[in-house]
XYZ file of C-alpha atoms in Angstrom:
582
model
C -17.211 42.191 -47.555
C -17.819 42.095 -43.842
C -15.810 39.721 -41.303
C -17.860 36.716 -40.860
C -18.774 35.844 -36.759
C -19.715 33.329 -34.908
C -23.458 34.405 -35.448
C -23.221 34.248 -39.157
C -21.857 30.578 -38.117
C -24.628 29.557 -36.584
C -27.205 30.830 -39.139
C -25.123 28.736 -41.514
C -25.495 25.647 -39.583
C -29.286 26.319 -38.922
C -29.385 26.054 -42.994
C -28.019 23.519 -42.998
C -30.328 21.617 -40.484
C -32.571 22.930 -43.037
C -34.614 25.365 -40.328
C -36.934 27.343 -42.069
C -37.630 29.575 -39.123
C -36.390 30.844 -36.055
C -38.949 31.860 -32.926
C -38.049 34.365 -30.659
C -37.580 37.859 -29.116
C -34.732 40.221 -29.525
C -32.272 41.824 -26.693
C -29.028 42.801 -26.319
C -27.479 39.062 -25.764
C -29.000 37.774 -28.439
C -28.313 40.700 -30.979
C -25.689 39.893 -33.193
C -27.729 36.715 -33.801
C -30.938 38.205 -34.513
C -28.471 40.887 -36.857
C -27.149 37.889 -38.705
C -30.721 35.855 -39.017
C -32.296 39.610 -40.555
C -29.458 39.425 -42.969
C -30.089 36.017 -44.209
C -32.537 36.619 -47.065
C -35.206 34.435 -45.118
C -33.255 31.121 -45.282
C -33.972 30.994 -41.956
C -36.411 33.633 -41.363
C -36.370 35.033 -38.169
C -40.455 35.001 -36.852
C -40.605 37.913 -33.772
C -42.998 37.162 -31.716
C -44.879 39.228 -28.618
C -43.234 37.266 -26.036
C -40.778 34.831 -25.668
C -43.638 32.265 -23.884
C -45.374 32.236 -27.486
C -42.003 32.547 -29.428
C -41.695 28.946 -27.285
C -44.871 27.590 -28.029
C -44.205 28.219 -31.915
C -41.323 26.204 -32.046
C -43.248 23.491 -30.422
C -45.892 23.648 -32.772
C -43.791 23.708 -36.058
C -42.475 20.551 -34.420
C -45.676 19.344 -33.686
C -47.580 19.983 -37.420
C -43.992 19.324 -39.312
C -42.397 16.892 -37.714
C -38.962 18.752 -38.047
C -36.785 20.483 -34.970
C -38.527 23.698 -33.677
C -36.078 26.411 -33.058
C -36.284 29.242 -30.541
C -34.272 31.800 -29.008
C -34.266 34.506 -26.248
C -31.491 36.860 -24.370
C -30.888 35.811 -20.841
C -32.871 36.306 -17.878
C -36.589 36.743 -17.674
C -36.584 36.466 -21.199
C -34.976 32.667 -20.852
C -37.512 32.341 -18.032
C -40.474 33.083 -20.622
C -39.818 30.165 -22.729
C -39.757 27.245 -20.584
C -43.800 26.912 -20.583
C -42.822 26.171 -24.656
C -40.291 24.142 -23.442
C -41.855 21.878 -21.387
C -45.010 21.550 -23.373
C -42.228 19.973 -26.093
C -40.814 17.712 -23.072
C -44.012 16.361 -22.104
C -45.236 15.436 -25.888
C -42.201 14.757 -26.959
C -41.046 17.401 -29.627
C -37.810 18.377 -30.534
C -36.964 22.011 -30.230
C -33.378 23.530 -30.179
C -33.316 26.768 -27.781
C -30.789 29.220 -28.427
C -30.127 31.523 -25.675
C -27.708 34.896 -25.227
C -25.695 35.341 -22.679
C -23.847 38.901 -21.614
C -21.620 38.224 -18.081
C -19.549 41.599 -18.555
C -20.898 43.607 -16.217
C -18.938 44.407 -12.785
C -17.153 41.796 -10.745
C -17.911 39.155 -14.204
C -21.970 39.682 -12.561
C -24.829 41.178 -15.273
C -28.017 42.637 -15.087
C -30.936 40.057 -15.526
C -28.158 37.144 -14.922
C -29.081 33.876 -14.250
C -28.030 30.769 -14.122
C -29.014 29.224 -17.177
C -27.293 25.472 -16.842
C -29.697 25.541 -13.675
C -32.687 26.673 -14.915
C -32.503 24.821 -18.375
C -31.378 21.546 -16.549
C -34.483 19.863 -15.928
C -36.722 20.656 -19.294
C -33.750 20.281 -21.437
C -32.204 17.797 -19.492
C -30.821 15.430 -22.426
C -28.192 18.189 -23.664
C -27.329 21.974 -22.005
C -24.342 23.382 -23.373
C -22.439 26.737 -23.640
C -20.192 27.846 -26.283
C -16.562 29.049 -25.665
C -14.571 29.253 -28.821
C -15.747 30.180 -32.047
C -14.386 26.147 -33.934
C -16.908 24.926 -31.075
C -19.814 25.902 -32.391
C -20.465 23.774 -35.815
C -20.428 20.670 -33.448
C -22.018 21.855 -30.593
C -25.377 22.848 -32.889
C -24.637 19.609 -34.722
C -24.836 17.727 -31.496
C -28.173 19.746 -30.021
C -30.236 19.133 -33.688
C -29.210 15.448 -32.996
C -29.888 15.093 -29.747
C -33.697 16.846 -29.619
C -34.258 14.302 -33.066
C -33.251 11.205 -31.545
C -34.693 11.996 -28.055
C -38.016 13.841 -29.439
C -37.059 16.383 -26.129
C -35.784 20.168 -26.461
C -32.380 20.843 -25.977
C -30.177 24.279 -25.177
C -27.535 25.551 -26.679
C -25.715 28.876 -24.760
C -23.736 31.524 -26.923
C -22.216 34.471 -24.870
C -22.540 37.548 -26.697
C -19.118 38.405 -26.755
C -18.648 34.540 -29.036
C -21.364 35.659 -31.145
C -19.692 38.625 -32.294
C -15.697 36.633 -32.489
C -14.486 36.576 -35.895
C -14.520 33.205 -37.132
C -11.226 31.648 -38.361
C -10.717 31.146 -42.036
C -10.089 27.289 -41.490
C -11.790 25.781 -38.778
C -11.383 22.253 -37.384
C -13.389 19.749 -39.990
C -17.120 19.468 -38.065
C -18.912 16.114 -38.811
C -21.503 16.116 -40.681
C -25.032 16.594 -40.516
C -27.875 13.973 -39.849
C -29.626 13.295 -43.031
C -32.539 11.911 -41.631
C -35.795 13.789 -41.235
C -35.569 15.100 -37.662
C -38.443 14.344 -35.339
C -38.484 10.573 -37.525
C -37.039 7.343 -35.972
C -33.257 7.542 -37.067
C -33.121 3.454 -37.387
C -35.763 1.084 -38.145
C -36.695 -0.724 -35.073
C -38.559 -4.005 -34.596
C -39.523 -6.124 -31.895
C -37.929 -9.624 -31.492
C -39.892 -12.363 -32.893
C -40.493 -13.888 -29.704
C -42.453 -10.948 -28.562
C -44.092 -10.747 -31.722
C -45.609 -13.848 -31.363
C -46.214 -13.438 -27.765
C -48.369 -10.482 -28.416
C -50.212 -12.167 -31.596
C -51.027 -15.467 -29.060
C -52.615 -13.037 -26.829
C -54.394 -11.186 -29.269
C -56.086 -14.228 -30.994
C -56.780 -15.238 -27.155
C -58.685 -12.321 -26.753
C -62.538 -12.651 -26.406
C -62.998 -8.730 -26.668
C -60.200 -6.332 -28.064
C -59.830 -3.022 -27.502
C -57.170 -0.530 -28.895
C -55.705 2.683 -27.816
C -54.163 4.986 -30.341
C -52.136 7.651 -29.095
C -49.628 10.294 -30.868
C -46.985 7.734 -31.755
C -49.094 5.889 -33.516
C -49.380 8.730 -36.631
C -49.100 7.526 -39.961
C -50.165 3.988 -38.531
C -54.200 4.437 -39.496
C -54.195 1.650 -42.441
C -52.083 -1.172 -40.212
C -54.722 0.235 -37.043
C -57.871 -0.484 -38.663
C -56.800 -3.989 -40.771
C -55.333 -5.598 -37.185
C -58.680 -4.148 -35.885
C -61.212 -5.579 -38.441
C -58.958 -8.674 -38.114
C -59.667 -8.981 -34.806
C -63.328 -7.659 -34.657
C -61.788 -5.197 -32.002
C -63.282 -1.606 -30.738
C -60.585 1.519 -30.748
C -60.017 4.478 -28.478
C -58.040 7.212 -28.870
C -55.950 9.534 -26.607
C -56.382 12.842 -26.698
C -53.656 13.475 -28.793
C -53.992 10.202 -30.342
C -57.667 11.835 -31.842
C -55.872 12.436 -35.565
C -54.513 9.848 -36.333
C -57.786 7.650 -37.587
C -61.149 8.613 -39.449
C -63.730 9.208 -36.291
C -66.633 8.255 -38.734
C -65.154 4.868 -38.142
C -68.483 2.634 -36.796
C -66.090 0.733 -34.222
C -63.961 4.378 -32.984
C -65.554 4.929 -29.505
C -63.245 8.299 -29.336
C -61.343 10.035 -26.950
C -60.625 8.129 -23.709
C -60.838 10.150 -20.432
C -62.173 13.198 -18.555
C -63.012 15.059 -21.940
C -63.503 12.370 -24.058
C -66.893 9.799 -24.548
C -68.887 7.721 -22.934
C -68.555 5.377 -25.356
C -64.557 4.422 -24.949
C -64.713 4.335 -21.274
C -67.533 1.752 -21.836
C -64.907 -0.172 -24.333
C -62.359 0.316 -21.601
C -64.701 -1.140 -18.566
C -65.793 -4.237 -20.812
C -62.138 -5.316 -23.074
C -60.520 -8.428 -21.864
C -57.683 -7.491 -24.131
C -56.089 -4.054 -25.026
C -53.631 -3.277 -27.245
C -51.746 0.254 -26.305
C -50.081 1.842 -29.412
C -47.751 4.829 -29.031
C -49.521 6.657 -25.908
C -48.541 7.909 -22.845
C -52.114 8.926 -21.848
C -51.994 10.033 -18.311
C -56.100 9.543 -18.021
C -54.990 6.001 -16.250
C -58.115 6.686 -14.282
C -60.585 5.710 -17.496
C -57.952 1.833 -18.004
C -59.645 -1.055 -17.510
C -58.714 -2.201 -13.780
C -55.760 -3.888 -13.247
C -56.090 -7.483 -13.737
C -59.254 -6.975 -15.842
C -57.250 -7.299 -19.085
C -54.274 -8.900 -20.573
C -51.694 -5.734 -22.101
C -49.951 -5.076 -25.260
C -47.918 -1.640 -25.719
C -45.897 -0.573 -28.971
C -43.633 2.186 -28.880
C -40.815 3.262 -30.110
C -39.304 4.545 -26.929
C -38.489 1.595 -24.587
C -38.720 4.034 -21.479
C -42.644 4.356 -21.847
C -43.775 0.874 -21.848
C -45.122 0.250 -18.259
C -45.404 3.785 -17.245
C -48.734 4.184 -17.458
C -50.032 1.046 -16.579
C -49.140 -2.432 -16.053
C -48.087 -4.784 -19.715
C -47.909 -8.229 -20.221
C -45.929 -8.224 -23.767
C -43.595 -4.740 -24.188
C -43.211 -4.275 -28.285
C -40.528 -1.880 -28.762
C -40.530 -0.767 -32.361
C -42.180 1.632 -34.678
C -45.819 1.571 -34.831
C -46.257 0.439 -38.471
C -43.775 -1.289 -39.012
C -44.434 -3.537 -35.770
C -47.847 -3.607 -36.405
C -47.188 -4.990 -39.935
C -45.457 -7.824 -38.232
C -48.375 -8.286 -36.084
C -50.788 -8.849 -39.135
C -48.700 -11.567 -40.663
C -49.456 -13.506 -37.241
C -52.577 -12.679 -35.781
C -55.616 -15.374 -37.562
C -58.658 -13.525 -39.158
C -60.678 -14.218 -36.275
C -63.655 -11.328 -35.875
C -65.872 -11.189 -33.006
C -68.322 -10.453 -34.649
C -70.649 -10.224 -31.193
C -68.033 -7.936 -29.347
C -67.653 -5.522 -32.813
C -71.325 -5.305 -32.686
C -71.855 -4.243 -29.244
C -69.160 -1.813 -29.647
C -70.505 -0.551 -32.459
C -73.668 0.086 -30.149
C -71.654 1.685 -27.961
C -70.707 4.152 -30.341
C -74.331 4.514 -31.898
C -75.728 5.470 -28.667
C -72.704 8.057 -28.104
C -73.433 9.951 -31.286
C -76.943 10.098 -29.988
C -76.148 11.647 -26.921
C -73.888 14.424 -28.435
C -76.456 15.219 -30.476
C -78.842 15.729 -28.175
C -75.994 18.166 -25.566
C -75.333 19.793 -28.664
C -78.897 20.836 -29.300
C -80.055 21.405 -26.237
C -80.966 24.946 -25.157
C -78.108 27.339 -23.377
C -77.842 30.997 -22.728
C -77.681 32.588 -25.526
C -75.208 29.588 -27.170
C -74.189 26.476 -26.734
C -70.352 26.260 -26.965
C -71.029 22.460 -28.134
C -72.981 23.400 -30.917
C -70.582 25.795 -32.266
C -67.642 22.794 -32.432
C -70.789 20.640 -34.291
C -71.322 23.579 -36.436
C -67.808 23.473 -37.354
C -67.794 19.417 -37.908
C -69.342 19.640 -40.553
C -67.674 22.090 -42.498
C -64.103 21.699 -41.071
C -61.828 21.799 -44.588
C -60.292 19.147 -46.170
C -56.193 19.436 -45.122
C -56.722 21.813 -42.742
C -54.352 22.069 -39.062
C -56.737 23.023 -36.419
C -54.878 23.840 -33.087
C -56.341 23.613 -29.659
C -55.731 25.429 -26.770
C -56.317 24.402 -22.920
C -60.174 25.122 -20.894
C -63.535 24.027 -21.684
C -62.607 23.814 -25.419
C -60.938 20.834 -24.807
C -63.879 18.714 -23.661
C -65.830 19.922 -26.801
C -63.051 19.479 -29.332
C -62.585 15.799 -28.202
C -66.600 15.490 -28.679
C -67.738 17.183 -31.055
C -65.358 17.853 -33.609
C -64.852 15.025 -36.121
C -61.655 14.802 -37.740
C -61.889 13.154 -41.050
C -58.114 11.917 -42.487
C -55.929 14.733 -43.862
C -56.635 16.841 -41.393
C -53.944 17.928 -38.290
C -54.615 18.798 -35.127
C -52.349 19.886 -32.051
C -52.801 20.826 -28.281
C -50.584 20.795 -25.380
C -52.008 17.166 -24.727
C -49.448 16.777 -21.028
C -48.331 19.926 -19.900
C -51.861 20.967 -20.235
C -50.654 25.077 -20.206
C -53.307 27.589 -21.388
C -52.266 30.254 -24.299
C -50.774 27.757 -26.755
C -53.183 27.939 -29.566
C -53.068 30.736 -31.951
C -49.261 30.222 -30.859
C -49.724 26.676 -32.736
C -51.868 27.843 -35.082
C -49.095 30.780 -36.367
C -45.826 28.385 -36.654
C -48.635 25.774 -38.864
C -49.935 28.807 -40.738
C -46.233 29.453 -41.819
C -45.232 26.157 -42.568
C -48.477 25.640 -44.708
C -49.331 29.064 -46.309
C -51.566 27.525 -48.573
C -54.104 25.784 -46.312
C -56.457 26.920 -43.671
C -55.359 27.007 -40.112
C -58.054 27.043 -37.342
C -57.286 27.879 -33.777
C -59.579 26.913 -30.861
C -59.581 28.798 -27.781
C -61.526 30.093 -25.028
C -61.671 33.987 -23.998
C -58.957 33.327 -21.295
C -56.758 31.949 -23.343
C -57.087 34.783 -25.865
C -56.637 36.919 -22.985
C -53.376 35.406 -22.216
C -51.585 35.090 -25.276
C -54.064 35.430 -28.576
C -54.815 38.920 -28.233
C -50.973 39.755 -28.570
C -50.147 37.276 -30.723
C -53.034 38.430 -33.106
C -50.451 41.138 -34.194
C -48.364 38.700 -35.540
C -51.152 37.122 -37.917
C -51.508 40.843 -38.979
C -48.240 41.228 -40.038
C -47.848 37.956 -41.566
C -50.991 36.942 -43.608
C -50.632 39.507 -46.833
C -48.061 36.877 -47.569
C -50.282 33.827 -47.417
C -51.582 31.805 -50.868
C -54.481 31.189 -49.013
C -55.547 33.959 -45.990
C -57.390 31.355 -44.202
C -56.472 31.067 -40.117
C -59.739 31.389 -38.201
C -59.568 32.045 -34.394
C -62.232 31.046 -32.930
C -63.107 32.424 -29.371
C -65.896 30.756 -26.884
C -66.687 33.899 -24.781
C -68.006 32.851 -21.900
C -66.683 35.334 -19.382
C -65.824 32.780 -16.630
C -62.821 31.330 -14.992
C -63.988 27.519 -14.902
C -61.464 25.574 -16.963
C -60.404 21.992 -17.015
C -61.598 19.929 -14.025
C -65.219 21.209 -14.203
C -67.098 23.372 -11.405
C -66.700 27.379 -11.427
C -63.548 28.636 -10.630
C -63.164 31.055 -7.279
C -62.695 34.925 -8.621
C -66.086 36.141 -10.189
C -66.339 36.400 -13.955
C -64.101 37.362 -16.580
C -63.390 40.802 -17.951
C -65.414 40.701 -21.288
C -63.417 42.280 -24.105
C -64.443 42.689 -28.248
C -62.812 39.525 -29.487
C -64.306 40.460 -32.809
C -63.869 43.942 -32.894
C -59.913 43.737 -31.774
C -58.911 41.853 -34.905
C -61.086 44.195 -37.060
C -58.645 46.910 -35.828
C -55.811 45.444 -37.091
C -57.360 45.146 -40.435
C -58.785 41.259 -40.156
C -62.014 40.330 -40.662
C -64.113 39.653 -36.925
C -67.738 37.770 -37.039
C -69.383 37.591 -33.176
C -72.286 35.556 -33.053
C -74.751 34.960 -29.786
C -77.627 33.093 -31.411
C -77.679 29.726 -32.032
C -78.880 29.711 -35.437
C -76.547 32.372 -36.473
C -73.917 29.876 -35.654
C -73.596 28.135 -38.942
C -73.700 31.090 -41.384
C -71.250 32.652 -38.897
C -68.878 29.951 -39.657
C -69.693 30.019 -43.143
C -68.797 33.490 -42.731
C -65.422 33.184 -41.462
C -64.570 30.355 -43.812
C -65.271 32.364 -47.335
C -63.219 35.409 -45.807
C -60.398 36.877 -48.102
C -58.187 37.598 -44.810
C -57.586 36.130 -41.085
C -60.855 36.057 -39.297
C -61.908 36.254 -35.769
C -65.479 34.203 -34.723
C -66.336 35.330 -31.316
C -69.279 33.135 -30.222
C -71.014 34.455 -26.809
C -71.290 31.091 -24.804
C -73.021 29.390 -22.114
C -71.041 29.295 -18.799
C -73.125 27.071 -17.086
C -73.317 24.063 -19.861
C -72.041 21.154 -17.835
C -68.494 19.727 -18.912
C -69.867 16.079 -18.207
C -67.045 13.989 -17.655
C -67.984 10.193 -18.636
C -67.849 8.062 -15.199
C -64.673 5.660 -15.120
C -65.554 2.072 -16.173
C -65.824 -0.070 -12.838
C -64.942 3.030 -10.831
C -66.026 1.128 -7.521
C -63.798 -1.790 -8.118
C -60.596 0.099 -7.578
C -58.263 0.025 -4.475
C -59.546 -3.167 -4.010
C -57.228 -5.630 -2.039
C -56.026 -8.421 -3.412
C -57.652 -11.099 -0.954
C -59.775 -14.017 -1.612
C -62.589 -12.669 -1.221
C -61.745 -9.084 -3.190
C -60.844 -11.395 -5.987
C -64.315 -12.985 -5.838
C -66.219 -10.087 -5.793
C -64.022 -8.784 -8.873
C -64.556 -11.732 -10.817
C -68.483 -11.582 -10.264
C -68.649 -7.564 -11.502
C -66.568 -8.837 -14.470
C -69.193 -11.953 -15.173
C -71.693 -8.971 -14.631
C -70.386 -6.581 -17.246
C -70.284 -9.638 -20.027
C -73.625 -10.742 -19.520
C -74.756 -7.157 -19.803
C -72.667 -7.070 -23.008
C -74.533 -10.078 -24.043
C -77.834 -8.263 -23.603
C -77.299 -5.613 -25.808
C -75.917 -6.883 -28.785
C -79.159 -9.185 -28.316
């Protein structure tokens, strides 16, 4: 029987954190780890990826579709460097991840090739817990302590093992290690509640409110039933963030949609004309698309203390878990529907659809990249995990792709990095073998990362109950992104999206008509293996951000007669409300 190390030690404790898989890239500091992962039978399975950047970005996305700690590792380095994009796209969304990096400081004078300092460079984006091993009875607790840490703080954490640890024998009877969180990670560890007082703060100023709006962000998952009763309750209009967009039905007749630069018309228009909002687990950073300050009187749920009042100002802080506080909330608030304000939101919304309709189907050379999301819409499977990368996609994803419930969908909503998507859409392919995966991405992106990483669906998907992940590519051979207007640099290299994957054996549709568009998908989503839809779009179709509500009211002083003209635009805006639902 071989002499059990420190690296069969840590697989051992990665069991029992029940990991399923580890992310990462192999080299030399991280060997005996990798050694001791290949000999575990799969319980953890070690995923390689083609760069520790995307072995980064996994983790975060099997935190993000399973609500469980991510797990990554690299050797030191440039290879430590490569996984901080991951890293910090976990910080920002708040996703625990455990990073597990090698470390080899034997070389001349105690320096190393490729040595950095790690403490340093890990410091900020795993700020809540860096630590290094030292002695082989160490290293139960110190794993214990990171898987605790990144669940409680939903924030990555790093744990260092020198090679020469890794490769220690390990003691026969080590020091008793305390035990291991039952909890699921990634969930609240405690059930927490508001104080009454603030309860009924927040219910008084909700049945004060003439016109309601709510914003639904990430935190307020698994929320959608308490959402839409306090909602109908209150005749009120909802929003979502961006990565708020799962968490309720969009066919909803009151659910304006996305809020901000990509998202509709129709939710800035709630925003501009709410007298009341009610902020549920987001951290949106769109603060641009608010109501103005003073417009509105502010509510904010979330679990995290630290958030309220970041974003924007709040007149009754709820710290608690979304349904659970919001259950409270119903046993207070009157059934009390505006039934004027719900129907001019619902007009709101009508004349939305409308419009994205009519962008969809307008003409483009030779495709519209909106009518190939709309395309999609409608035939999007039932429990499928669609992940979405950064660019152009973004604006059309938060448009025109309706998520009905069931369905999961992922981006790096803060960080906003390019290249996460088929990334994503790998770590949810593994965790769900038996459901279809889509990624959305645009040619850069694929560029970046999703030509590589395409390797890795090729080895994987023989293995899959059901074959299904579709990439789907927007060629558009240009550099405009995010932001709108045409980037500085000429146009893109064009390269066979299509014709890549079928080279490694998957199946590739590329489509640059716009009635080829549907059977394309169609295509794609009766295919027995991974498929690649490369649709040849429209550069110059105009991103179309919806105007800020009362955009000329801000930076207004605070005089008399600021205030006065303030309170006019507002009198404005309601008898203009008025109107329509007349």
């Amino acid at each position: 029987m071989a002499e059990r190390i420190v690296a069969d030690l840590v697989v051992e404790r990665l069991r029992a954190w029940r990991v399923p898989r580890v992310f990462g890239c192999p080299g030399a500091a991280i060997a005996p780890l990798v050694g001791a992962l290949d000999d575990a039978g799969g319980d953890p399975a070690f995923v390689p990826a083609r760069h520790e950047e995307t072995a980064s970005y996994m983790a975060t996305g099997h935190a993000k579709f399973t609500g469980g700690v991510g797990v990554c590792l690299a050797t030191q380095g440039p290879s430590a460097v490569h996984l901080l994009n991951g890293l910090y796209d976990a910080k920002l969304d708040s996703k625990p991840v455990v990073a597990i990096i090698g470390e080899d400081v034997t070389g001349p004078l105690g320096g190393a090739h490729e040595e950095i300092g790690l403490s340093r460079l890990f410091g900020d984006v795993c700020n809540q817990f860096v630590r290094y091993g030292r002695r082989p009875e160490q290293v139960p607790a110190l794993l214990d302590q990171a898987f605790r840490t990144a669940a409680a703080t939903r924030s990555p954490t790093c744990v260092v093992l020198p090679r020469v640890l890794q490769v220690t024998a390990v003691p026969d009877l080590l020091p008793q290690t305390a035990g291991v969180v039952t909890a699921t990670p990634g969930e609240p560890l405690a059930r927490v509640l508001p104080h009454d007082a603030d309860l009924d703060a927040a219910a008084s100023l909700l049945g004060n409110g003439r016109r309601v709006a709510v914003l639904v962000g990430q935190g307020a998952h698994g929320a959608a039933e308490e959402i839409v009763a306090l909602a109908d309750r209150l005749g009120a209009g909802v929003a979502t963030s961006l990565l708020g967009k799962p968490v309720l039905d969009e066919r909803l007749p009151f659910h304006t949609g996305v809020l901000g630069e990509v998202g509709t018309t129709a939710a800035a228009q709630l925003m501009g004309s709410c007298d009341t909002l009610l902020m549920i687990g987001t951290n949106d950073p769109w603060t641009d698309w608010f109501p103005m300050p003073g417009q509105v009187r502010t509510i904010q749920i979330d679990i995290d203390g630290r958030r309220i009042g970041t974003r924007y100002p709040v007149d009754v802080p709820l710290v608690g878990d979304a349904a659970e506080t919001l259950r409270a909330l119903l046993t207070r608030v009157p059934d009390q529907p505006l039934r004027e304000w719900r129907g001019m939101v619902e007009k709101m919304v009508d004349r939305w659809r409308e419009t994205a309709a009519e962008r969809a189907a307008a003409p483009a050379e030779p495709v519209n990249p909106q009518l190939v999301l709309r395309e999609l819409s409608a035939r999007l499977p039932r429990h499928a995990a669609v992940a979405v990368d950064v660019g152009s996609v973004i604006y059309w994803y938060a448009r025109h792709l309706e998520l009905p419930p069931g369905v999961q969908a992922q981006l790096c909503g803060t960080l906003g990095s390019m290249g996460c998507a088929l990334p994503y859409a790998v770590a949810a392919k593994l965790a769900r073998p038996d459901e279809p995966v889509l990624a959305l991405l645009g040619d850069g992106a694929m560029q970046l990362n999703g030509l590589a990483e395409l390797i890795t669906v090729a080895h994987h998907w023989t293995r899959w109950r059901d074959p299904r992940l579709i990439v789907l590519v927007l060629n558009n051979r240009d550099h405009s992104g995010v932001g709108g207007g045409r980037t500085p640099g000429g146009r893109r290299s064009d390269v066979p999206y299509a014709g890549w994957a079928r080279l490694l054996g998957l199946h590739g549709v590329r489509v640059d008509r716009p009635d080829l568009v549907g059977p394309a998908w169609d295509e794609v989503l009766a295919a027995d293996r991974p498929a690649v839809l490369e649709a040849v779009v429209d550069p110059a179709v105009p991103l179309e951000p919806p105007e800020p509500a009362l955009a000329d009211l801000r930076g207004l002083v605070t005089d008399g007669d600021a205030a006065r003209r303030v309170r006019e635009r507002v009198i404005q805006t309601e008898a203009i409300a008025a109107d329509e639902v007349v």
